[in-house]
Every structure is written in C-alpha cells, then in structure tokens.
C-alpha cells in the first residue's frame, strides 16, 4: 500500500557511493551493508504491508561508533532510521530511500547484573526474554513480557513502551526501566537516570520511553528486575458470551484484586490457538479468560476462591486451575502464540492495537462485530483485558483486489472507536506509520505542534526517523516562530532574545 513519506533528498542519493565509503571507515569489516540483495531483510519491520529498501544499512558495535555515525549524518544532512530486532507492528522501523538504517542488533551483551540493587545493565540488542533467562538462576525475572519476547529487543521495547500479559500488575516498559545511555543526532552522548528509582530534574526517561526512535538512539539500558513470586497459578475461565467475560474482568478489578495477568480471547482466537499449541482450551465457549494470581501460597489460594466466585456470578461455564508450573506455562503458551496461530486460518491479518477503559469493553466488542459485517472481513480478538488493551486481528487475503484497503479502513474505524470510548490509539505497538494519519483524531493541532517542539529539543534538524508518528512535518523554526497580532507581540513585557 502506498503511504506518504518525506520526499527523498536527491543530493544525498547522488552522493551514495561516497557516503557508503565514509561509513565503512567508521564501522569497518561487515558493519556496512550496501548491496540491494543483502539489504532486502531490512526493507520492512513486522508491518510487512509497507516496504522500502534503505539507502544503506549500518551495524555498529559500540557507542562510539553510533556517535560517529550520527554526527557524520548530522553534519551531512542525512536522515537516520534506528532499528532494533524489526518486530515492530506499526512500521516504526520502515526505512527511507535516502536514509541510513542504523541497526542495533550487534549490541547484544548484558554488561552487568546487580542483584543487590535489583537491576540489569544491558545493551539494547539483547532480547527481552534473555534478560529473564540471565537472572532466573537467582530467582529473579524482568516483568514486561510482550508476545514477541523471544525475538524483540529491549531497545525496541523502550522505543515502543512495550507491555505484555503481566503489565497489568507490574507495569509497562516505562515502569521497569531506570536509566539509559542515549546518543543524540548530533553525536552527543547522554547518560539519563541510573540504578535508582528516582533521579533529579525532569523525568527524561519518561519522555524517551515510547518516543519511537524520534529523539535519540539508546545504546545502554538499566532495567529493574523482580523476585519471582513464591506461587503463581493460572485459571482458564470460559464464558458463553464475550460480554459476560468483560463483566467478569470489571468485577475482579472492582473487588480490589490485581492479577499478575488477565487476558481474553474470543472464539476464533481460542480455536486457532488450541489447534496450534494444544493447550486443552475449551472449544465450546465464546470467550476465554486466562487469569494469573501470584503471591504467597495462602494469598493465592484465597484469591482463587474469590475469583472463582466472581466468575460464577458472571455466568462462567468452565474453570480450570493450573496444578503445576508446566501447566501454567501451557495455559500462557496458547495466548502468546495467538498471533502466529491466527496466521494458520487466514492468508493475511492486520494486528490492531488500541486501548479503552475496561468498562467500555462490551461496547467496543459490539462495534467490532458490526464493523466485521460492514467490511465483510473476519476478526479474531485477543485482549490484555485487565488494562483494556485490544488486539483485534483483522483477517483478509492480500491477493484479493481491494481486501487490503478494506482491512485498513476496518482497522482505522476500530482505533477511532477506541478514542470515542475514552481510550487511545495505541497501547504498546506505537504509532509509527500505521496510526500516524489518525493522530489528528485524538490530538488537536496545538497538541501535535507541542509534541513536535519536544522532538525539536532533541533533533533540531528533524533527521532522526522522519515521517513517523506526526502526520504533518514542520521545521523546528516554524514551530518556534513569534506570533504577531495587530502589530503587537504577545506578552510584550517578556524579554526577547
């Protein structure tokens, strides 16, 4: 599908051979990829509907190399697109024809494990799951666990503020990252935060987390690790109606119970996951909740009784409780494999990512059903039910003329519905290019301009990942211009510089 991106700079393209040679001098060996065939794996991220080969791919191994590459591009007016593992579902790492694709995949060392302070200092190319594996022997883990955790990098998690099935109780990436090393477009290297939960000054980590590669390139990350709970047990609870499952979610939270994770799947997703993983999911229900309760054994036993009673009060027809760690893992395996499982029942699917207030879940599901009929496309629903993060999977066949367009229109209406219900356009996948043109539906022009002013403070020339997030690009000078009305300046008493 065509999508509007920043116009290519022909002057930069004319200098491609010289640029490649200069970059090879900074990152020698196999650190620069310039042939068309070898760059093919980098032409898209996980949003494969959009593809664009980059001008050149650079794979640095050190912070100094990243700094020198960015400074070179800054001095020569060359755009840069950062990339982690390429698992983004919003097109955040889509290359540009005239840009350097800066891959962080060689940053794959864990630099320090500090159990005393309960932190891990890691390079951004380390996978999410590898952090938990590195500390598991001492009874610790890293809480955010996106479905792609076996492949997604911690640097990419910071870019998108990734969540996962356990973010309801333990928070998103932003709640579990304490510090980072950040290289600005100018090549300047900053250290932000550290090993403590609080730091002086503005909350810059809160700004950087979720900034989608628009502000700087992260070359080191300090994350919080947690003790594994004494006990963790999962419940599979089936319902005859999706609305009843949604009501159960609201009642559990309303009763003051915060599960470690609480996920929902509808019938198409249940059947796809069961055929793929064989987790022994009930196939005669319309909705399935996976509810994990953790803590001390006594606490978990009591919580299970309370949750069972709430579920029965909402009309549940089945309830299974994991009797071992292996069975608990199997319950979750089906949920975490839901996305690839749906790929077995449809040639293509579009994975959406919107968030709504929990109480609006029945209305959102009803609207999704209506839209499915309107567009004549199937949909399988997978939710982080506890925090209202929806992942409808729109089923289509890209080989059928017009179906991709219908799927995109269907997805856009779902996201607009999320905003109408008091939610937001994205929960954890980011804006990228997928939701970029819907941003005015949620934000006013003044809102968007203020967000771009923040980007200007980090990247005054707009060279870092342009064309993402913001539907209309402005030069930083335009956003900072002085407004004169009736021949008078606003606030004339303020000094001007």
PDB file of N, CA, C and O in Angstrom, residues 263-314:
ATOM      1  N   UNK A 263      -5.951 -12.043  30.578  1.00  0.00           N
ATOM      2  CA  UNK A 263      -6.079 -11.967  29.125  1.00  0.00           C
ATOM      3  C   UNK A 263      -7.402 -12.559  28.677  1.00  0.00           C
ATOM      4  O   UNK A 263      -7.957 -13.452  29.330  1.00  0.00           O
ATOM      5  N   UNK A 264      -7.882 -12.076  27.544  1.00  0.00           N
ATOM      6  CA  UNK A 264      -9.126 -12.588  26.981  1.00  0.00           C
ATOM      7  C   UNK A 264      -8.925 -12.948  25.519  1.00  0.00           C
ATOM      8  O   UNK A 264      -8.207 -12.253  24.790  1.00  0.00           O
ATOM      9  N   UNK A 265      -9.567 -14.055  25.090  1.00  0.00           N
ATOM     10  CA  UNK A 265      -9.621 -14.431  23.681  1.00  0.00           C
ATOM     11  C   UNK A 265     -11.060 -14.769  23.321  1.00  0.00           C
ATOM     12  O   UNK A 265     -11.780 -15.351  24.142  1.00  0.00           O
ATOM     13  N   UNK A 266     -11.469 -14.414  22.107  1.00  0.00           N
ATOM     14  CA  UNK A 266     -12.796 -14.813  21.663  1.00  0.00           C
ATOM     15  C   UNK A 266     -12.707 -16.137  20.914  1.00  0.00           C
ATOM     16  O   UNK A 266     -11.627 -16.722  20.767  1.00  0.00           O
ATOM     17  N   UNK A 267     -13.849 -16.636  20.447  1.00  0.00           N
ATOM     18  CA  UNK A 267     -13.915 -17.998  19.904  1.00  0.00           C
ATOM     19  C   UNK A 267     -12.955 -18.249  18.747  1.00  0.00           C
ATOM     20  O   UNK A 267     -12.249 -19.273  18.743  1.00  0.00           O
ATOM     21  N   UNK A 268     -12.889 -17.368  17.729  1.00  0.00           N
ATOM     22  CA  UNK A 268     -11.933 -17.636  16.644  1.00  0.00           C
ATOM     23  C   UNK A 268     -10.488 -17.724  17.140  1.00  0.00           C
ATOM     24  O   UNK A 268      -9.720 -18.588  16.689  1.00  0.00           O
ATOM     25  N   UNK A 269     -10.117 -16.853  18.075  1.00  0.00           N
ATOM     26  CA  UNK A 269      -8.746 -16.881  18.596  1.00  0.00           C
ATOM     27  C   UNK A 269      -8.511 -18.137  19.438  1.00  0.00           C
ATOM     28  O   UNK A 269      -7.424 -18.743  19.385  1.00  0.00           O
ATOM     29  N   UNK A 270      -9.525 -18.551  20.217  1.00  0.00           N
ATOM     30  CA  UNK A 270      -9.397 -19.762  21.040  1.00  0.00           C
ATOM     31  C   UNK A 270      -9.133 -20.978  20.152  1.00  0.00           C
ATOM     32  O   UNK A 270      -8.214 -21.770  20.399  1.00  0.00           O
ATOM     33  N   UNK A 271      -9.934 -21.127  19.106  1.00  0.00           N
ATOM     34  CA  UNK A 271      -9.793 -22.291  18.227  1.00  0.00           C
ATOM     35  C   UNK A 271      -8.458 -22.277  17.498  1.00  0.00           C
ATOM     36  O   UNK A 271      -7.821 -23.339  17.339  1.00  0.00           O
ATOM     37  N   UNK A 272      -8.018 -21.109  17.048  1.00  0.00           N
ATOM     38  CA  UNK A 272      -6.733 -21.022  16.347  1.00  0.00           C
ATOM     39  C   UNK A 272      -5.582 -21.372  17.281  1.00  0.00           C
ATOM     40  O   UNK A 272      -4.673 -22.133  16.914  1.00  0.00           O
ATOM     41  N   UNK A 273      -5.629 -20.841  18.503  1.00  0.00           N
ATOM     42  CA  UNK A 273      -4.542 -21.101  19.459  1.00  0.00           C
ATOM     43  C   UNK A 273      -4.514 -22.563  19.880  1.00  0.00           C
ATOM     44  O   UNK A 273      -3.449 -23.171  20.006  1.00  0.00           O
ATOM     45  N   UNK A 274      -5.684 -23.154  20.084  1.00  0.00           N
ATOM     46  CA  UNK A 274      -5.741 -24.553  20.508  1.00  0.00           C
ATOM     47  C   UNK A 274      -5.194 -25.481  19.414  1.00  0.00           C
ATOM     48  O   UNK A 274      -4.447 -26.428  19.699  1.00  0.00           O
ATOM     49  N   UNK A 275      -5.540 -25.209  18.175  1.00  0.00           N
ATOM     50  CA  UNK A 275      -5.039 -26.037  17.077  1.00  0.00           C
ATOM     51  C   UNK A 275      -3.529 -25.912  16.920  1.00  0.00           C
ATOM     52  O   UNK A 275      -2.865 -26.843  16.450  1.00  0.00           O
ATOM     53  N   UNK A 276      -2.996 -24.788  17.339  1.00  0.00           N
ATOM     54  CA  UNK A 276      -1.569 -24.504  17.172  1.00  0.00           C
ATOM     55  C   UNK A 276      -0.736 -25.053  18.332  1.00  0.00           C
ATOM     56  O   UNK A 276       0.345 -25.600  18.134  1.00  0.00           O
ATOM     57  N   UNK A 277      -1.246 -24.907  19.572  1.00  0.00           N
ATOM     58  CA  UNK A 277      -0.452 -25.214  20.763  1.00  0.00           C
ATOM     59  C   UNK A 277      -0.942 -26.454  21.510  1.00  0.00           C
ATOM     60  O   UNK A 277      -0.175 -27.098  22.223  1.00  0.00           O
ATOM     61  N   UNK A 278      -2.226 -26.793  21.371  1.00  0.00           N
ATOM     62  CA  UNK A 278      -2.831 -27.925  22.088  1.00  0.00           C
ATOM     63  C   UNK A 278      -2.719 -27.736  23.609  1.00  0.00           C
ATOM     64  O   UNK A 278      -2.194 -28.571  24.331  1.00  0.00           O
ATOM     65  N   UNK A 279      -3.240 -26.603  24.055  1.00  0.00           N
ATOM     66  CA  UNK A 279      -3.225 -26.273  25.482  1.00  0.00           C
ATOM     67  C   UNK A 279      -4.468 -26.788  26.205  1.00  0.00           C
ATOM     68  O   UNK A 279      -4.654 -26.499  27.383  1.00  0.00           O
ATOM     69  N   UNK A 280      -5.324 -27.533  25.483  1.00  0.00           N
ATOM     70  CA  UNK A 280      -6.568 -28.068  26.049  1.00  0.00           C
ATOM     71  C   UNK A 280      -7.526 -26.953  26.457  1.00  0.00           C
ATOM     72  O   UNK A 280      -8.175 -27.011  27.507  1.00  0.00           O
ATOM     73  N   UNK A 281      -7.609 -25.908  25.602  1.00  0.00           N
ATOM     74  CA  UNK A 281      -8.584 -24.846  25.809  1.00  0.00           C
ATOM     75  C   UNK A 281      -9.991 -25.388  25.546  1.00  0.00           C
ATOM     76  O   UNK A 281     -10.191 -26.223  24.646  1.00  0.00           O
ATOM     77  N   UNK A 282     -10.993 -24.916  26.274  1.00  0.00           N
ATOM     78  CA  UNK A 282     -12.379 -25.322  25.975  1.00  0.00           C
ATOM     79  C   UNK A 282     -12.822 -24.724  24.641  1.00  0.00           C
ATOM     80  O   UNK A 282     -12.618 -23.524  24.394  1.00  0.00           O
ATOM     81  N   UNK A 283     -13.403 -25.536  23.783  1.00  0.00           N
ATOM     82  CA  UNK A 283     -13.790 -25.079  22.452  1.00  0.00           C
ATOM     83  C   UNK A 283     -15.276 -24.766  22.324  1.00  0.00           C
ATOM     84  O   UNK A 283     -15.729 -24.340  21.257  1.00  0.00           O
ATOM     85  N   UNK A 284     -16.026 -24.959  23.417  1.00  0.00           N
ATOM     86  CA  UNK A 284     -17.469 -24.718  23.377  1.00  0.00           C
ATOM     87  C   UNK A 284     -17.848 -23.413  24.052  1.00  0.00           C
ATOM     88  O   UNK A 284     -18.994 -23.219  24.455  1.00  0.00           O
ATOM     89  N   UNK A 285     -16.892 -22.493  24.187  1.00  0.00           N
ATOM     90  CA  UNK A 285     -17.179 -21.204  24.826  1.00  0.00           C
ATOM     91  C   UNK A 285     -16.971 -20.082  23.813  1.00  0.00           C
ATOM     92  O   UNK A 285     -16.254 -20.241  22.817  1.00  0.00           O
ATOM     93  N   UNK A 286     -17.593 -18.950  24.084  1.00  0.00           N
ATOM     94  CA  UNK A 286     -17.458 -17.786  23.201  1.00  0.00           C
ATOM     95  C   UNK A 286     -16.284 -16.905  23.609  1.00  0.00           C
ATOM     96  O   UNK A 286     -15.757 -16.149  22.798  1.00  0.00           O
ATOM     97  N   UNK A 287     -15.897 -16.985  24.880  1.00  0.00           N
ATOM     98  CA  UNK A 287     -14.786 -16.161  25.372  1.00  0.00           C
ATOM     99  C   UNK A 287     -14.043 -16.925  26.459  1.00  0.00           C
ATOM    100  O   UNK A 287     -14.638 -17.695  27.218  1.00  0.00           O
ATOM    101  N   UNK A 288     -12.741 -16.699  26.511  1.00  0.00           N
ATOM    102  CA  UNK A 288     -11.896 -17.370  27.488  1.00  0.00           C
ATOM    103  C   UNK A 288     -11.033 -16.339  28.193  1.00  0.00           C
ATOM    104  O   UNK A 288     -10.378 -15.515  27.550  1.00  0.00           O
ATOM    105  N   UNK A 289     -11.059 -16.375  29.530  1.00  0.00           N
ATOM    106  CA  UNK A 289     -10.163 -15.550  30.329  1.00  0.00           C
ATOM    107  C   UNK A 289      -9.031 -16.416  30.868  1.00  0.00           C
ATOM    108  O   UNK A 289      -9.268 -17.533  31.343  1.00  0.00           O
ATOM    109  N   UNK A 290      -7.806 -15.902  30.770  1.00  0.00           N
ATOM    110  CA  UNK A 290      -6.664 -16.510  31.454  1.00  0.00           C
ATOM    111  C   UNK A 290      -6.273 -15.538  32.557  1.00  0.00           C
ATOM    112  O   UNK A 290      -5.877 -14.399  32.287  1.00  0.00           O
ATOM    113  N   UNK A 291      -6.417 -15.975  33.784  1.00  0.00           N
ATOM    114  CA  UNK A 291      -6.191 -15.107  34.939  1.00  0.00           C
ATOM    115  C   UNK A 291      -5.080 -15.706  35.787  1.00  0.00           C
ATOM    116  O   UNK A 291      -5.197 -16.847  36.244  1.00  0.00           O
ATOM    117  N   UNK A 292      -3.999 -14.959  35.948  1.00  0.00           N
ATOM    118  CA  UNK A 292      -2.895 -15.449  36.779  1.00  0.00           C
ATOM    119  C   UNK A 292      -2.874 -14.705  38.103  1.00  0.00           C
ATOM    120  O   UNK A 292      -2.902 -13.472  38.132  1.00  0.00           O
ATOM    121  N   UNK A 293      -2.807 -15.461  39.181  1.00  0.00           N
ATOM    122  CA  UNK A 293      -2.747 -14.899  40.528  1.00  0.00           C
ATOM    123  C   UNK A 293      -1.428 -15.314  41.158  1.00  0.00           C
ATOM    124  O   UNK A 293      -1.037 -16.484  41.087  1.00  0.00           O
ATOM    125  N   UNK A 294      -0.727 -14.355  41.749  1.00  0.00           N
ATOM    126  CA  UNK A 294       0.581 -14.675  42.313  1.00  0.00           C
ATOM    127  C   UNK A 294       0.741 -14.055  43.697  1.00  0.00           C
ATOM    128  O   UNK A 294      -0.001 -13.160  44.099  1.00  0.00           O
ATOM    129  N   UNK A 295       1.714 -14.552  44.432  1.00  0.00           N
ATOM    130  CA  UNK A 295       1.981 -14.096  45.796  1.00  0.00           C
ATOM    131  C   UNK A 295       2.327 -15.295  46.669  1.00  0.00           C
ATOM    132  O   UNK A 295       2.829 -16.311  46.178  1.00  0.00           O
ATOM    133  N   UNK A 296       2.057 -15.205  47.960  1.00  0.00           N
ATOM    134  CA  UNK A 296       2.276 -16.337  48.856  1.00  0.00           C
ATOM    135  C   UNK A 296       1.226 -17.404  48.573  1.00  0.00           C
ATOM    136  O   UNK A 296       0.159 -17.120  48.017  1.00  0.00           O
ATOM    137  N   UNK A 297       1.515 -18.629  48.964  1.00  0.00           N
ATOM    138  CA  UNK A 297       0.582 -19.735  48.707  1.00  0.00           C
ATOM    139  C   UNK A 297      -0.781 -19.476  49.330  1.00  0.00           C
ATOM    140  O   UNK A 297      -1.831 -19.702  48.704  1.00  0.00           O
ATOM    141  N   UNK A 298      -0.784 -18.988  50.560  1.00  0.00           N
ATOM    142  CA  UNK A 298      -2.053 -18.725  51.260  1.00  0.00           C
ATOM    143  C   UNK A 298      -2.839 -17.635  50.532  1.00  0.00           C
ATOM    144  O   UNK A 298      -4.052 -17.746  50.340  1.00  0.00           O
ATOM    145  N   UNK A 299      -2.128 -16.594  50.131  1.00  0.00           N
ATOM    146  CA  UNK A 299      -2.794 -15.491  49.425  1.00  0.00           C
ATOM    147  C   UNK A 299      -3.384 -15.969  48.113  1.00  0.00           C
ATOM    148  O   UNK A 299      -4.537 -15.646  47.772  1.00  0.00           O
ATOM    149  N   UNK A 300      -2.621 -16.751  47.351  1.00  0.00           N
ATOM    150  CA  UNK A 300      -3.093 -17.226  46.049  1.00  0.00           C
ATOM    151  C   UNK A 300      -4.305 -18.132  46.209  1.00  0.00           C
ATOM    152  O   UNK A 300      -5.285 -18.027  45.455  1.00  0.00           O
ATOM    153  N   UNK A 301      -4.279 -19.015  47.189  1.00  0.00           N
ATOM    154  CA  UNK A 301      -5.431 -19.888  47.426  1.00  0.00           C
ATOM    155  C   UNK A 301      -6.697 -19.080  47.709  1.00  0.00           C
ATOM    156  O   UNK A 301      -7.788 -19.388  47.195  1.00  0.00           O
ATOM    157  N   UNK A 302      -6.552 -18.035  48.518  1.00  0.00           N
ATOM    158  CA  UNK A 302      -7.700 -17.190  48.846  1.00  0.00           C
ATOM    159  C   UNK A 302      -8.189 -16.428  47.613  1.00  0.00           C
ATOM    160  O   UNK A 302      -9.400 -16.327  47.362  1.00  0.00           O
ATOM    161  N   UNK A 303      -7.255 -15.900  46.824  1.00  0.00           N
ATOM    162  CA  UNK A 303      -7.636 -15.148  45.621  1.00  0.00           C
ATOM    163  C   UNK A 303      -8.330 -16.045  44.600  1.00  0.00           C
ATOM    164  O   UNK A 303      -9.273 -15.608  43.925  1.00  0.00           O
ATOM    165  N   UNK A 304      -7.879 -17.276  44.487  1.00  0.00           N
ATOM    166  CA  UNK A 304      -8.524 -18.209  43.550  1.00  0.00           C
ATOM    167  C   UNK A 304      -9.989 -18.409  43.940  1.00  0.00           C
ATOM    168  O   UNK A 304     -10.891 -18.386  43.085  1.00  0.00           O
ATOM    169  N   UNK A 305     -10.265 -18.584  45.212  1.00  0.00           N
ATOM    170  CA  UNK A 305     -11.643 -18.758  45.664  1.00  0.00           C
ATOM    171  C   UNK A 305     -12.489 -17.536  45.310  1.00  0.00           C
ATOM    172  O   UNK A 305     -13.622 -17.671  44.836  1.00  0.00           O
ATOM    173  N   UNK A 306     -11.929 -16.348  45.539  1.00  0.00           N
ATOM    174  CA  UNK A 306     -12.683 -15.122  45.261  1.00  0.00           C
ATOM    175  C   UNK A 306     -12.933 -14.953  43.766  1.00  0.00           C
ATOM    176  O   UNK A 306     -14.043 -14.577  43.339  1.00  0.00           O
ATOM    177  N   UNK A 307     -11.922 -15.237  42.953  1.00  0.00           N
ATOM    178  CA  UNK A 307     -12.077 -15.082  41.504  1.00  0.00           C
ATOM    179  C   UNK A 307     -13.061 -16.115  40.959  1.00  0.00           C
ATOM    180  O   UNK A 307     -13.899 -15.802  40.096  1.00  0.00           O
ATOM    181  N   UNK A 308     -13.001 -17.352  41.465  1.00  0.00           N
ATOM    182  CA  UNK A 308     -13.963 -18.376  41.034  1.00  0.00           C
ATOM    183  C   UNK A 308     -15.394 -17.926  41.331  1.00  0.00           C
ATOM    184  O   UNK A 308     -16.296 -18.093  40.496  1.00  0.00           O
ATOM    185  N   UNK A 309     -15.608 -17.362  42.505  1.00  0.00           N
ATOM    186  CA  UNK A 309     -16.954 -16.921  42.888  1.00  0.00           C
ATOM    187  C   UNK A 309     -17.427 -15.789  41.978  1.00  0.00           C
ATOM    188  O   UNK A 309     -18.595 -15.770  41.552  1.00  0.00           O
ATOM    189  N   UNK A 310     -16.527 -14.854  41.677  1.00  0.00           N
ATOM    190  CA  UNK A 310     -16.893 -13.742  40.785  1.00  0.00           C
ATOM    191  C   UNK A 310     -17.230 -14.272  39.399  1.00  0.00           C
ATOM    192  O   UNK A 310     -18.220 -13.859  38.772  1.00  0.00           O
ATOM    193  N   UNK A 311     -16.414 -15.212  38.899  1.00  0.00           N
ATOM    194  CA  UNK A 311     -16.648 -15.759  37.559  1.00  0.00           C
ATOM    195  C   UNK A 311     -17.986 -16.489  37.490  1.00  0.00           C
ATOM    196  O   UNK A 311     -18.753 -16.332  36.526  1.00  0.00           O
ATOM    197  N   UNK A 312     -18.315 -17.282  38.516  1.00  0.00           N
ATOM    198  CA  UNK A 312     -19.608 -17.976  38.545  1.00  0.00           C
ATOM    199  C   UNK A 312     -20.756 -16.977  38.555  1.00  0.00           C
ATOM    200  O   UNK A 312     -21.779 -17.180  37.897  1.00  0.00           O
ATOM    201  N   UNK A 313     -20.563 -15.880  39.285  1.00  0.00           N
ATOM    202  CA  UNK A 313     -21.588 -14.845  39.324  1.00  0.00           C
ATOM    203  C   UNK A 313     -21.794 -14.160  37.994  1.00  0.00           C
ATOM    204  O   UNK A 313     -22.846 -13.559  37.755  1.00  0.00           O
ATOM    205  N   UNK A 314     -20.805 -14.252  37.124  1.00  0.00           N
ATOM    206  CA  UNK A 314     -20.902 -13.655  35.784  1.00  0.00           C
ATOM    207  C   UNK A 314     -21.318 -14.682  34.732  1.00  0.00           C
ATOM    208  O   UNK A 314     -21.353 -14.365  33.538  1.00  0.00           O
TER     209      UNK A 314
END
